Structure formats: structure tokens, C-alpha cells
Phi, psi and omega in degrees: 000003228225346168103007193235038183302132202296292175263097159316173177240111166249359148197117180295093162311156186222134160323146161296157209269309174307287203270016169272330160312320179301314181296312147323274204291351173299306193320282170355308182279329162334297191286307157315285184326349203275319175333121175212097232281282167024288201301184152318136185270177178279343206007258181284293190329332184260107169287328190248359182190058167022001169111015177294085187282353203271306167313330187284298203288331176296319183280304164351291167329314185267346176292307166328294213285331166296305180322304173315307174335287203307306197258034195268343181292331200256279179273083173284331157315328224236308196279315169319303191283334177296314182309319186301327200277327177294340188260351186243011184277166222277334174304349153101201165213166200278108174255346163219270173227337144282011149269018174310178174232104175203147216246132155221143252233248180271140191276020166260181194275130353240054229237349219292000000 
């Protein structure tokens, strides 16, 4: 902080808008593939989906097709075959608002 780093760096390379999306959705399929609806739940450990891994693979799913959204102006290809892979995998995508993914971290004033 003090300016006085043995090498500064003063120009930083930066990744592309592709590949940092591409490196998201590798995670994104990683993390699908891990998935095993099967297993054991997660139950009360699972904050955001009670341990509903069938919800976890919708929201991935639904992460998948914004990410496409997103990067379809730079790679319009790249983002077609992900939307495809994300609307046709067979655990689906979050269609409605009570399948969000959201924490609600305390029920009192003023956390609610």
C-alpha cells in the first residue's frame, strides 16, 4: 500500500470478457458433473437450498444460460451451444421465484 513494492506491476494484463466466462462454465459443468441427486443430503448445512441438490443443478443450469446471455455479443456460438446445453439438460432451469437461490441470513428487524 505504501507504493513500494519490490517489482510493481503498471500494466496489468487482463483477461477477455471470453475467457473469463469460458472459465466459469468449465467450473459450472465440473460442479454439474459432481452432482448426485442420490447422495446424501446436505440438509440444515445447506443454507440456500436445504440440501435440495435437484435445485442446486437448476440454479448452475440457470447461471449456465446468463453466462451465455451475457458473452452471446462477443462469441454468438459459443453462447448458443451453452443456452442449448443449459435449456435442454435434463434437471431443467429455475422457473420460478421459489426456486431462487437466496440466504436470508436473520428473520428480525433489521436482517429480514
Amino acid at each position: 500500500l505504501q507504493g513500494d513494492a519490490e517489482d510493481p506491476i503498471i500494466r496489468p494484463v487482463y483477461d477477455s470478457q471470453e475467457s473469463i466466462y469460458q472459465a466459469l462454465v468449465a467450473d459450472l459443468e465440473t460442479a454439474l458433473g459432481l452432482f448426485d441427486p442420490s447422495a446424501t443430503s446436505w440438509g440444515s448445512e445447506d443454507l440456500i437450498y436445504g440440501g435440495d441438490i435437484g435445485l442446486w443443478m437448476k440454479f448452475a443450469n440457470s447461471l449456465k444460460l446468463r453466462m451465455a446471455m451475457r458473452i452471446s455479443d462477443v462469441a454468438p456460438s459459443q453462447a448458443q451451444t451453452w443456452a442449448e446445453e443449459a435449456a435442454s439438460h435434463p434437471a431443467g432451469l429455475i422457473t420460478d421465484n421459489s426456486e431462487s437461490a437466496s440466504l436470508v441470513f436473520l428473520s428480525g428487524s433489521p436482517n429480514q
